[in-house]
C-alpha positions as a printed NumPy array, in Angstrom:
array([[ -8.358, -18.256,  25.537],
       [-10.825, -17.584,  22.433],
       [ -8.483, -14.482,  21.638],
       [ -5.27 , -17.252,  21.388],
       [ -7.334, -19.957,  19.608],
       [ -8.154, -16.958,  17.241],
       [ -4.572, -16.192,  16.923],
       [ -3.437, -20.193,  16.102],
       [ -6.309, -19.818,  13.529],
       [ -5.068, -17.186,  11.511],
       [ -1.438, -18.247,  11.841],
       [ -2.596, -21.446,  10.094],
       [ -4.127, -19.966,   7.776],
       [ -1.56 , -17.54 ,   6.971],
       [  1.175, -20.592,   6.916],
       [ -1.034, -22.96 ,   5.217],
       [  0.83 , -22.629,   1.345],
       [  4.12 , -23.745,   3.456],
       [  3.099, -26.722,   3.599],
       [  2.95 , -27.289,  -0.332],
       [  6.59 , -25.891,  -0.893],
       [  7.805, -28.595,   1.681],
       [  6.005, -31.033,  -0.239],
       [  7.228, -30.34 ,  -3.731],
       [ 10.555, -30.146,  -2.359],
       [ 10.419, -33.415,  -0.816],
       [  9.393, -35.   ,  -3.967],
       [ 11.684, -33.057,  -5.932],
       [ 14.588, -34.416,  -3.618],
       [ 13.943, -37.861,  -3.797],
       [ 12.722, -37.509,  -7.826],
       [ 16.866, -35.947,  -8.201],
       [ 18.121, -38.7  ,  -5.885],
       [ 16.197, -41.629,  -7.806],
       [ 17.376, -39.99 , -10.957],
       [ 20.654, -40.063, -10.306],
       [ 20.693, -43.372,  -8.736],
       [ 18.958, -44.952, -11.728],
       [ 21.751, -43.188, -14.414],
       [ 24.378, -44.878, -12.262],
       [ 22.321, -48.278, -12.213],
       [ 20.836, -48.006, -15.949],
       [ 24.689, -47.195, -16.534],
       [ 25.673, -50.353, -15.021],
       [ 23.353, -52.633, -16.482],
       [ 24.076, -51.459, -19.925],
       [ 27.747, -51.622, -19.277],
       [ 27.352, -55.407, -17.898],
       [ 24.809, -56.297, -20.761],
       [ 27.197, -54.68 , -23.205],
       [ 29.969, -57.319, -21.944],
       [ 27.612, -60.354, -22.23 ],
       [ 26.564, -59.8  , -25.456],
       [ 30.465, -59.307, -26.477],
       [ 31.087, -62.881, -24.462],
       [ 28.208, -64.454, -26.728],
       [ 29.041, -62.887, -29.579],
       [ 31.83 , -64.347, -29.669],
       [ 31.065, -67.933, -28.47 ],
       [ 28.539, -67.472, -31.089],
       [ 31.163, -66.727, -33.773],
       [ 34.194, -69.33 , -32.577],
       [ 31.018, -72.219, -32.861],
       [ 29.776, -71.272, -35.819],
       [ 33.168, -70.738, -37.423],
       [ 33.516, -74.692, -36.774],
       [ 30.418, -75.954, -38.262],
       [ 31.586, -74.491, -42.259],
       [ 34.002, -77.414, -43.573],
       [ 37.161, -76.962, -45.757],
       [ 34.667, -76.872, -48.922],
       [ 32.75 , -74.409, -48.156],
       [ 29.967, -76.331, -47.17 ],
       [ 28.068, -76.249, -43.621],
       [ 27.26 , -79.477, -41.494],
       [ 24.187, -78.839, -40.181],
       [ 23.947, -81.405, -37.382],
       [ 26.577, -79.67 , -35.233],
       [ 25.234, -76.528, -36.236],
       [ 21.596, -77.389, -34.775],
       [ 22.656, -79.514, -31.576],
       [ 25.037, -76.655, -30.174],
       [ 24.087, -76.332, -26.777],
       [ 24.486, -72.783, -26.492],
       [ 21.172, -71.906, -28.204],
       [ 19.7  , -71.804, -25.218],
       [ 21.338, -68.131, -24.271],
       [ 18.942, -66.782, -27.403],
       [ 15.224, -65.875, -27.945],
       [ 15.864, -66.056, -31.773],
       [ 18.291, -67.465, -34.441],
       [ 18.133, -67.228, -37.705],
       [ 21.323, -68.663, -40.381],
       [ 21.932, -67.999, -43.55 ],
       [ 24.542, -68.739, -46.615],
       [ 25.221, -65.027, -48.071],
       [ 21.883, -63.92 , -49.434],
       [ 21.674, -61.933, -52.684],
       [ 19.168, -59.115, -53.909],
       [ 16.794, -59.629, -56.687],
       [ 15.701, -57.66 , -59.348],
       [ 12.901, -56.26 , -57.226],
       [ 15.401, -55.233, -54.655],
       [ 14.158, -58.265, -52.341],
       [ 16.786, -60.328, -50.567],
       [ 16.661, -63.978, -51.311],
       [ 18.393, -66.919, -49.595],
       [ 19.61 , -69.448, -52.429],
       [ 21.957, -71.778, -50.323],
       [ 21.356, -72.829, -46.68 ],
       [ 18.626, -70.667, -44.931],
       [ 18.331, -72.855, -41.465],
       [ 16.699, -71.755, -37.825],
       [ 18.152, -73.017, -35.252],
       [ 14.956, -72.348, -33.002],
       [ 12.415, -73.162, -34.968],
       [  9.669, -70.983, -36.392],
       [  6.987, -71.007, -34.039],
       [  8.368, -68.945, -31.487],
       [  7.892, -65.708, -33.941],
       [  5.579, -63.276, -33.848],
       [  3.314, -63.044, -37.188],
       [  4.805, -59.558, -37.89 ],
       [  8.528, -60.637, -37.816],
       [ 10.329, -58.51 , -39.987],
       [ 12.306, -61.286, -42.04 ],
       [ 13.642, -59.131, -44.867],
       [ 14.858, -56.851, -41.856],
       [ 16.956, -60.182, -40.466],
       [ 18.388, -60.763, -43.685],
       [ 19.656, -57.35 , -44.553],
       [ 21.485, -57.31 , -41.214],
       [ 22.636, -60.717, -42.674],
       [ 23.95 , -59.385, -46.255],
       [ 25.814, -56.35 , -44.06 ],
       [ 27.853, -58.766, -41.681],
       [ 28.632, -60.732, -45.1  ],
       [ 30.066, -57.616, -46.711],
       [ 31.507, -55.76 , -43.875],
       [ 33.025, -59.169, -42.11 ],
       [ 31.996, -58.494, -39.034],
       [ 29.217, -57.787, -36.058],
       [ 26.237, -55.59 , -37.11 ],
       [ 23.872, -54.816, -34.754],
       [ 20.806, -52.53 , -35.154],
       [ 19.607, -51.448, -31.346],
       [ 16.378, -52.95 , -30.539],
       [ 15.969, -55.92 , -33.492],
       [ 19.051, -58.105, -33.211],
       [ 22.831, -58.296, -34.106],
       [ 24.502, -60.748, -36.914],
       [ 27.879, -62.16 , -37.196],
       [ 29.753, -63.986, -40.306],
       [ 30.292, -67.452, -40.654],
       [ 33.74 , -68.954, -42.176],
       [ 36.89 , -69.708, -41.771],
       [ 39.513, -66.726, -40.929],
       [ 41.282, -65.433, -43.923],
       [ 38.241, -66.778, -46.187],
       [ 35.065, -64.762, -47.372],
       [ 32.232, -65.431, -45.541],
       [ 29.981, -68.374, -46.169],
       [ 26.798, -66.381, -44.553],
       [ 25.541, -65.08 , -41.351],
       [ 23.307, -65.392, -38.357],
       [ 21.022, -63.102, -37.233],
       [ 20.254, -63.678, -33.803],
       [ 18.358, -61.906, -30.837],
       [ 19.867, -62.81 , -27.771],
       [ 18.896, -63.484, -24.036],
       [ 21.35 , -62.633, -22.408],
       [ 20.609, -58.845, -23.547],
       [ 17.678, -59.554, -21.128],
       [ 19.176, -60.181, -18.408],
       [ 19.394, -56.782, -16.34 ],
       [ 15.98 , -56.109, -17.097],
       [ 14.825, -52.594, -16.725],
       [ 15.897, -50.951, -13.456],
       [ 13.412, -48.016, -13.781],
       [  9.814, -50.614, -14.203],
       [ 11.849, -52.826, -11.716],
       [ 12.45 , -50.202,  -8.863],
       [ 10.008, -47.99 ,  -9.369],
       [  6.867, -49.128,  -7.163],
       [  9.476, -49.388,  -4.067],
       [ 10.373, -45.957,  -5.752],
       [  7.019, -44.469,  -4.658],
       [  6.365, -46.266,  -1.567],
       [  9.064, -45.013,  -0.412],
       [  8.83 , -41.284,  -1.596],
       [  5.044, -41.803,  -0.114],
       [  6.453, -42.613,   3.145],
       [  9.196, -40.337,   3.353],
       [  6.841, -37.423,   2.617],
       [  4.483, -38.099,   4.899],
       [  7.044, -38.822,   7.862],
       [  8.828, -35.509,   6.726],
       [  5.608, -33.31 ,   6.838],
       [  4.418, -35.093,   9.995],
       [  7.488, -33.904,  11.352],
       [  8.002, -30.44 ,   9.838],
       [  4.254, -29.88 ,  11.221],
       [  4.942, -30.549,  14.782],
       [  8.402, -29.399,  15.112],
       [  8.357, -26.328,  12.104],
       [  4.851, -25.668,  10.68 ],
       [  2.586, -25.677,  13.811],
       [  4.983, -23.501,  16.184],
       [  6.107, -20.88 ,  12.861],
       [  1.512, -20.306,  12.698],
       [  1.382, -19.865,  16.096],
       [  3.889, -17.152,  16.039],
       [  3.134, -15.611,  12.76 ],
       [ -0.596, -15.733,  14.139],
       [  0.768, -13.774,  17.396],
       [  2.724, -11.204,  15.889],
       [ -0.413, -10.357,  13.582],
       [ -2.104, -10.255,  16.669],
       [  0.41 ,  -7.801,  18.025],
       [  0.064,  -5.913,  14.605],
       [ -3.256,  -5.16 ,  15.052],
       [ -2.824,  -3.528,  18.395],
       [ -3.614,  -6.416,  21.002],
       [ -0.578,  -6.206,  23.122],
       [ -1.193,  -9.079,  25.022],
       [ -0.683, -11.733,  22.51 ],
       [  2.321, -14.559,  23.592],
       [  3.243, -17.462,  21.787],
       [  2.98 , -20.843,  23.654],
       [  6.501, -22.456,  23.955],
       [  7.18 , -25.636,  25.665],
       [  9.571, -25.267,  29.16 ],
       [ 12.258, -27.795,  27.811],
       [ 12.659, -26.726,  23.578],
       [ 16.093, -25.363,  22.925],
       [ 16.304, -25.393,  19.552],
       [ 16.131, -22.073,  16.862],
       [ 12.12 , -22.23 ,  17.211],
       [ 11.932, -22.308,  21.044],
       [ 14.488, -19.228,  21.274],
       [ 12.622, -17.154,  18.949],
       [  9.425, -18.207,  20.716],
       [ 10.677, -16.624,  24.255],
       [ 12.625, -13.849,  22.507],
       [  9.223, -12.995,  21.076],
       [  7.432, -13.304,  24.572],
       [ 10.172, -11.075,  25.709],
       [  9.861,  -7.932,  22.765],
       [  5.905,  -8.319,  23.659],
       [  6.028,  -8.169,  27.577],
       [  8.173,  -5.036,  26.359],
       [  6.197,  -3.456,  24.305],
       [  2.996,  -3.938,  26.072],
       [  4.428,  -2.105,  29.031],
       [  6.137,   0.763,  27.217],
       [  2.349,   0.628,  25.325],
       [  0.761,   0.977,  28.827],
       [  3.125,   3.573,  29.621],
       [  2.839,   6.009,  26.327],
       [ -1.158,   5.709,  26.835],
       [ -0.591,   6.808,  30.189],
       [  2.037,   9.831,  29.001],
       [ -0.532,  10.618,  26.085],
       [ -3.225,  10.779,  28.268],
       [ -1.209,  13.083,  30.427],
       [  0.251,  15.431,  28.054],
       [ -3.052,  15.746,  26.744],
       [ -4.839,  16.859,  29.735],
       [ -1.901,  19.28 ,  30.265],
       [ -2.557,  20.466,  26.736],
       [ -6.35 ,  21.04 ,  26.692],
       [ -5.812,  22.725,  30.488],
       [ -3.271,  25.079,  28.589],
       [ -5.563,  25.649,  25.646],
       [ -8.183,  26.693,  28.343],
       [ -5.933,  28.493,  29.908],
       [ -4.602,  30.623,  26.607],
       [ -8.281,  31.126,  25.889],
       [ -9.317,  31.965,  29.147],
       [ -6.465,  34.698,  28.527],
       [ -7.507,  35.644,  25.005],
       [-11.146,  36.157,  26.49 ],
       [ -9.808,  38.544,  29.22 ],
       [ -7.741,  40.025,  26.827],
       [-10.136,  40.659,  24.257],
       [-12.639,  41.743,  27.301],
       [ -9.956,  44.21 ,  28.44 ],
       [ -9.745,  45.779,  25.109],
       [-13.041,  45.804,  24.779],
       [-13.676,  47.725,  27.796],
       [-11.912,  50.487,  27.066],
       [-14.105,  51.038,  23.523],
       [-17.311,  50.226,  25.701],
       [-16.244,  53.314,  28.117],
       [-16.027,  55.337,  26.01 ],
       [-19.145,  54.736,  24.127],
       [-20.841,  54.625,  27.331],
       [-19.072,  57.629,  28.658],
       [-19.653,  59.916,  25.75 ],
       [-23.593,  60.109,  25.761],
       [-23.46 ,  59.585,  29.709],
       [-21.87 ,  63.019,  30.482],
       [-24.513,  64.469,  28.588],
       [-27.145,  63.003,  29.918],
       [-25.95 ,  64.143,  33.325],
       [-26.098,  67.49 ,  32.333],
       [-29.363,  67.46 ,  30.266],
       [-31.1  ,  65.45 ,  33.349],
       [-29.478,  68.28 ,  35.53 ],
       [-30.999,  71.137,  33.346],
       [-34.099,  68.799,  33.083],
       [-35.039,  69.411,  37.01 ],
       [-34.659,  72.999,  36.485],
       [-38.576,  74.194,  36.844],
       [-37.534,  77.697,  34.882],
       [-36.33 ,  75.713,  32.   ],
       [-38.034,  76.89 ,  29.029],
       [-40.024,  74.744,  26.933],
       [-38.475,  74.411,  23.723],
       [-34.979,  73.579,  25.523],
       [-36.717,  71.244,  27.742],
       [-37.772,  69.167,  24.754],
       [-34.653,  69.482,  22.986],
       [-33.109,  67.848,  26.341],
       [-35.087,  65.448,  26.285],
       [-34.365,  64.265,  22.633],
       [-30.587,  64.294,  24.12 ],
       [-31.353,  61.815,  26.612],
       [-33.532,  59.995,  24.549],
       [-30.554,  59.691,  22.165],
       [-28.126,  59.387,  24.336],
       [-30.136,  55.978,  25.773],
       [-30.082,  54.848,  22.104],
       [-26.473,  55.238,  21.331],
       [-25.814,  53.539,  24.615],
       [-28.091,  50.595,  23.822],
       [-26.714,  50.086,  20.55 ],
       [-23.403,  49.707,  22.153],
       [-24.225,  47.681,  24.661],
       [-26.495,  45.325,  21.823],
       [-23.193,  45.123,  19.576],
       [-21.847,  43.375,  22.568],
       [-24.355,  40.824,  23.053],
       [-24.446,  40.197,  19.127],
       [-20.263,  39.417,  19.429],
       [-20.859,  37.397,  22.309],
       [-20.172,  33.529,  21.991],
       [-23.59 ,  31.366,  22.301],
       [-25.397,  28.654,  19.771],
       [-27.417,  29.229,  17.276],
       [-28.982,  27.665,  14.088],
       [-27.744,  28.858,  10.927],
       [-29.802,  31.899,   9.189],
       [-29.232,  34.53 ,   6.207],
       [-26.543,  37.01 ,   7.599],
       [-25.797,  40.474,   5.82 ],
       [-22.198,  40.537,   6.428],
       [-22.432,  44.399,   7.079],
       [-23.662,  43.955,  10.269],
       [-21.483,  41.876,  12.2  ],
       [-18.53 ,  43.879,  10.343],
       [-20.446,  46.945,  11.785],
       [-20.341,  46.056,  14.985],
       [-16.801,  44.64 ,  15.152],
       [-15.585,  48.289,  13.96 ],
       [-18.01 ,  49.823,  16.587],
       [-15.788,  47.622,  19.728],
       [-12.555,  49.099,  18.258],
       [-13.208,  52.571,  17.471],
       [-12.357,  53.949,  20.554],
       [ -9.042,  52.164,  20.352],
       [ -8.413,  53.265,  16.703],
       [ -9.409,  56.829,  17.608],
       [ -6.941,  56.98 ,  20.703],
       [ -4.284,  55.139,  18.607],
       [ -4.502,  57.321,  15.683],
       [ -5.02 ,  54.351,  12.903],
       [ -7.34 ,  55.489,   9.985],
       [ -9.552,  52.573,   9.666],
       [-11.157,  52.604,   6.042],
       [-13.964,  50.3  ,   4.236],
       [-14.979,  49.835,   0.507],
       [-17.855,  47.782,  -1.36 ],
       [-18.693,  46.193,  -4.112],
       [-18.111,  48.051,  -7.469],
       [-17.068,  51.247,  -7.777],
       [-17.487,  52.662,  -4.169],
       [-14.903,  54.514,  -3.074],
       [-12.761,  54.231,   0.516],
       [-14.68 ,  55.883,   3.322],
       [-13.997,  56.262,   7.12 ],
       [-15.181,  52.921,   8.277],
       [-16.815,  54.791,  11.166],
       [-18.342,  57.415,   9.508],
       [-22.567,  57.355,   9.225],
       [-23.636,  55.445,   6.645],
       [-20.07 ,  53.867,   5.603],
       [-21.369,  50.348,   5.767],
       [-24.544,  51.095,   3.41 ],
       [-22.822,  50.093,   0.109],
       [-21.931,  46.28 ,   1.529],
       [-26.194,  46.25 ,   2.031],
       [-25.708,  45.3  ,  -1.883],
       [-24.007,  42.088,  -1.371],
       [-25.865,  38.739,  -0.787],
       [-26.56 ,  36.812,   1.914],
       [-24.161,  34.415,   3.455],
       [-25.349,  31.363,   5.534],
       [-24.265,  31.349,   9.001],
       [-24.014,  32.523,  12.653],
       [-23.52 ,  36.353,  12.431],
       [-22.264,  36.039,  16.029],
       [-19.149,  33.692,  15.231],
       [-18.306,  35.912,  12.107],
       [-18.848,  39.209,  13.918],
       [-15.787,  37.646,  16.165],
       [-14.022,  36.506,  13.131],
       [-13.822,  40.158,  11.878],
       [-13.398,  41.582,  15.379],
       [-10.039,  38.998,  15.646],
       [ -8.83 ,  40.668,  12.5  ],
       [ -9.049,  44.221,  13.318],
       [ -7.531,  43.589,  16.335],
       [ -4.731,  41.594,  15.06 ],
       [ -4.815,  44.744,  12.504],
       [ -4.245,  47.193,  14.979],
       [ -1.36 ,  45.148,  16.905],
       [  0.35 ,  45.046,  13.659],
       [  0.341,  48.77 ,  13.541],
       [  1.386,  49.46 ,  16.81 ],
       [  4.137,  46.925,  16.79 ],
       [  5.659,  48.117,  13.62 ],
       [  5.275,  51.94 ,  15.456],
       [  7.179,  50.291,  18.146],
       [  9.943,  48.903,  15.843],
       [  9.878,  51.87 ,  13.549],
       [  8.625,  49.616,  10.554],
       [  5.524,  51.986,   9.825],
       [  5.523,  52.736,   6.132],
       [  6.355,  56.646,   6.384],
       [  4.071,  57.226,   9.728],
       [  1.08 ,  55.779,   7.8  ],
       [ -1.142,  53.703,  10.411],
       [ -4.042,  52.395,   8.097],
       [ -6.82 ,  49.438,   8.183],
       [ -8.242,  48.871,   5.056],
       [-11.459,  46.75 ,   4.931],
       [-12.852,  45.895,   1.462],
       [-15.876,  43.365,   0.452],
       [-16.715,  42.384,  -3.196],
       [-19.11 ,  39.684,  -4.661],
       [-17.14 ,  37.195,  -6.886],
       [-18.885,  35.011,  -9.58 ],
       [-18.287,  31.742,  -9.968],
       [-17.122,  30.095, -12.916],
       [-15.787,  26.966, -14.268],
       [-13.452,  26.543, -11.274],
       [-15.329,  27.863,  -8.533],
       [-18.556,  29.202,  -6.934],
       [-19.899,  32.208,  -6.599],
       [-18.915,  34.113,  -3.093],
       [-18.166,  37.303,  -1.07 ],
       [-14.93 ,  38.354,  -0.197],
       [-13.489,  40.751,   2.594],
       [-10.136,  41.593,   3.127],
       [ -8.328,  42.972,   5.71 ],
       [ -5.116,  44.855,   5.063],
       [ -2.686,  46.667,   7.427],
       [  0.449,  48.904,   7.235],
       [  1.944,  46.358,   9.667],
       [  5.657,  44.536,   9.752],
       [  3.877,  41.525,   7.405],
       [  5.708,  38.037,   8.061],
       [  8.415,  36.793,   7.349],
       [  8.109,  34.002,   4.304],
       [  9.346,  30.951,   6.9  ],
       [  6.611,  31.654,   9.369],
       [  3.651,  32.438,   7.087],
       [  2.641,  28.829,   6.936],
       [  2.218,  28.93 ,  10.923],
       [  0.846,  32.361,  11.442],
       [ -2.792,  30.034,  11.351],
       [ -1.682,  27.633,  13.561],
       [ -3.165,  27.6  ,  17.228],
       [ -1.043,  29.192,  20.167],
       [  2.278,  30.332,  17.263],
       [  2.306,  33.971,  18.167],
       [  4.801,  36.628,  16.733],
       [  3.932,  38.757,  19.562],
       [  6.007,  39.284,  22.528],
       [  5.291,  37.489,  25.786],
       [  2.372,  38.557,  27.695],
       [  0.807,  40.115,  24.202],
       [ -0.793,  37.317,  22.321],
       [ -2.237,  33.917,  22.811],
       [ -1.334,  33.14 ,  19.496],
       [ -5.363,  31.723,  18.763],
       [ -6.374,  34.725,  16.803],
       [ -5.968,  33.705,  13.359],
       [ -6.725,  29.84 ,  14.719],
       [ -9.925,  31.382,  15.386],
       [-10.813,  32.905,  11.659],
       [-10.086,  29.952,  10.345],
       [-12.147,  27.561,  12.21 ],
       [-14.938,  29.941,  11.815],
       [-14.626,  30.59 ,   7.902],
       [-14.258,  26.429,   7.679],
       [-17.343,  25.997,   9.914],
       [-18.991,  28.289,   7.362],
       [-17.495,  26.633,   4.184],
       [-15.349,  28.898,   3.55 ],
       [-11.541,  29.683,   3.061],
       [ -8.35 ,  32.083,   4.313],
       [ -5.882,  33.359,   2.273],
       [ -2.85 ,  34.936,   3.594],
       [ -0.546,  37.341,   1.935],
       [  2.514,  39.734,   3.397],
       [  5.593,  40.458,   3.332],
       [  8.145,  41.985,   5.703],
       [  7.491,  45.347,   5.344],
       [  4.745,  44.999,   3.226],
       [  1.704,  44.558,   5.208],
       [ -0.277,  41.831,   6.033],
       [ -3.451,  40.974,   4.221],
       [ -6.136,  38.44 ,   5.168],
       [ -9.023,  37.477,   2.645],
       [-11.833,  36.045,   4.04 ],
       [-13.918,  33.939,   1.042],
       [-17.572,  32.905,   2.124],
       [-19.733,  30.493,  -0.519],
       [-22.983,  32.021,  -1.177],
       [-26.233,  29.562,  -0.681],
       [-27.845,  28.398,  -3.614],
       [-30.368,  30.94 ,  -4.036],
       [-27.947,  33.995,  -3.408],
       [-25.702,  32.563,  -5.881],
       [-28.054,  32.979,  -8.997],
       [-28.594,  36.44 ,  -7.917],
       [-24.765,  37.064,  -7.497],
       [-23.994,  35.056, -10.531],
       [-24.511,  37.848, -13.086],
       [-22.425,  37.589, -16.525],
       [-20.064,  34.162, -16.741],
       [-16.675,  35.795, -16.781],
       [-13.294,  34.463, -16.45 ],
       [-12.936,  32.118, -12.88 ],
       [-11.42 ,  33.938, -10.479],
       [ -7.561,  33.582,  -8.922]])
């Protein structure tokens, strides 16, 4: 229940600006309709007004045409009892007024008002009246000026005008202004309407649209069981989408329940293959290793049968007896050492420490000389500087890397990172001996290790790299050659997790792997380790140019 109440929350929330659109657009509707309804009344009106001051304009004119006698002169007594006064708010007659010489109109006949001055306002613009005046004089005719008043000539037809009136009717009045007249029922009415419109919109459109939209957030954000409540009897647009939505969610929460349930299962088949291919690599590896471990063992141990069989000779003389026992005293060593390089490769935790990469590379090349030997592949190492190539299992081929500085790390994990790549090495060579791909019958490892400096766009490190006179890869596959159980071997001959391997160890160490090879090139694998803080300003030496 809290999770839907939630839901209804956030839908309102994320609905609430709809509610202002709806709003303005109700106003705006009813602002258009009053618009137009008021240019069609206003029209009216003015059209109707228009007509009533033509109708009194020319009463006005037929009565006042009356009151001028044959001499020109004006009876005033009909003039001021003419009942139809009453239609005006102002009247004002004139004889024809004429302009002095400081421009000012002046009256010098009859100047009469009907109405009566006291009606005026103070400000009444008379000089205003009687220009209107002078122009119906000269033009003969109605002059009106919007707003002020209208004047029409008086006189006989077919004689010049005597004079005018000015005159402000009432009737102009009499439609009144339909906007100040309509407009408080105007907003009452849009008042109403709005609210009845959003009362409605929210229970039929707004309320049902933030459920939803607050459900399929909901469903968004991974909570598959979110629904939308719809009422059993709505058939309209809303109610449709509101089941059709119920619908997509009962859906997708079962084909949800059922992916978690197929994830969960290919995943457990996946990590029981992964132990499975490692389970293989590791009796792999331990089969390979045997062999080299035989023979290590086997070597000094024939000897040491015969020198402990000479040993319980009681003639034996002296100086051979202590010469035999040196053998087996060497013989014990060399076996130990063998049997140590094991235990050093072997997978356990420890803590990080200083590591001297020569000796886990030492005793990587000690599990696969046997298998180097037998196979015939001339396995060769170089240092740092000028040191030449030497057999990598020759005495004292590793002393030159006791030069480079100290790595931080686990020598055990990196001893198996180099044993992974002379192994790989060697089933490079004997596959391309296989295929014929050996470059002219060569069958060569090459190790080499060299200190780099650092420099603007790097730090300083140590390098190895391990080259063979393998097939190399093909350009298309290089990019998976690192990726964990992709194997270019054939069946049965690879877990594909060797090169996986490196590279999780070199990361774990801060490091990186760089491949290079082409087919029938070779294959070359650099191996870049950062040196600690304190074996980098030893390494550091002269700033040179960074390094590719």
């Amino acid at each position: 229940m809290n999770s839907t109440r939630a839901e209804g929350v956030g839908g309102r929330r994320a609905l609430a600006s709809l509610r202002t659109p709806i709003v303005l657009a109700v106003i705006a509707a009813n602002v258009v309709t009053f618009g137009v309804l008021l240019f069609i009344v206003q029209g009216a009106v003015d059209r109707d007004r228009a007509a009533l001051e033509r109708d009194y304009d020319e009463q006005l004119s037929s009565h006042l045409g009356d009151v001028v006698d044959g001499l020109g002169r004006i009876r005033a007594r009909p003039l001021l009892n003419w009942r139809g006064w009453r239609w005006f708010d102002d009247v004002l007659v004139a004889q024809a007024p004429v302009r002095g010489l400081d421009g000012r109109l002046r009256v010098e006949g009859a100047y009469l008002n009907p109405l009566g001055r006291a009606h005026r306002d103070v400000g009444f613009d008379e000089q205003r009246a009687l220009e209107l005046v002078a122009a119906a004089v000269q033009s003969d005719g109605l002059v009106r000026e919007r707003g002020f008043g209208s004047a029409v000539p008086i006189g006989r037809r077919g004689a010049a005008p005597w004079g005018a009136a000015w005159f402000r009717g009432r009737p102009a009045q009499i439609g009144g202004s339909p906007a100040a007249d309509v407009l408080p029922y105007f907003l009452v009415a849009l008042l109403g309407t709005t609210l009845g419109v959003l009362f409605l919109l929210r229970r039929k459109v707004i309320d049902p649209l933030a459920s939803l939209a607050g459900a399929v957030q909901s469903l968004e954000d991974g909570d598959t069981s979110a629904r939308v409540a719809v009422a059993a009897g709505r058939r309209d647009e809303l109610g449709v989408l509101g089941r059709g939505f119920n619908d997509m969610a009962d859906r997708v929460e079962r084909h949800s329940r059922e992916l978690e349930r197929a994830v969960d299962d290919a995943t457990d088949r996946a990590r029981s293959a992964e132990q499975a291919a490692m389970t293989r690599q590791r009796l792999a590896a331990t089969g390979e290793l045997a062999a080299g471990i035989a023979h290590e063992l086997n070597n000094p141990l024939g000897g040491l049968i015969n020198a402990v069989e000479a040993l319980g000779r009681e003639d034996l003389d002296p100086r051979r007896r202590t010469e035999y026992l040196e053998l087996v005293r060497g013989g014990l060593h060399r076996m130990g050492d063998t049997v140590g390089r094991l235990l050093r490769l072997s997978p356990r935790a420890t803590e990080p420490e200083p590591v001297r990469l020569e000796r886990p590379l030492g005793d990587a090349l000690g599990l696969v000389r046997h298998r180097a030997q037998n196979e015939g592949v001339t396995v060769v190492v170089s240092g740092p500087g000028d040191h030449p190539e030497r057999d990598a299992f020759a005495p004292g081929a590793l002393d030159p890397l006791a030069a480079l500085p100290h790595v931080e790390g686990a020598s055990n994990d990196l001893g198996q990172a180099f044993l992974n790549l002379l192994v790989n090495a060697l089933d490079a060579i004997a596959e391309a001996r296989e295929s014929d791909a050996a470059h002219g019958g060569a069958s060569r490892v090459r190790v080499e290790a060299d200190a780099k400096p650092g420099g603007p766009a790097s730090i300083a490190r140590v390098e190895l790299t391990f080259e063979d006179d393998g097939p190399g890869v093909p350009d298309a596959l290089r990019a998976r050659v690192s990726d964990a159980f992709f194997t270019t071997k054939s069946q049965g001959k690879g877990s594909g997790l060797g090169l996986a391997i490196v590279h999780n160890v070199v990361a774990a160490h801060g490091g990186a792997v760089r491949l290079d090879g082409r087919p029938g090139e070779g294959f070359r694998v650099t191996i870049s380790l950062p040196l600690p803080d304190a074996a980098r300003d030893d390494a550091a030496g002269p700033a040179g140019p960074p390094p590719p």
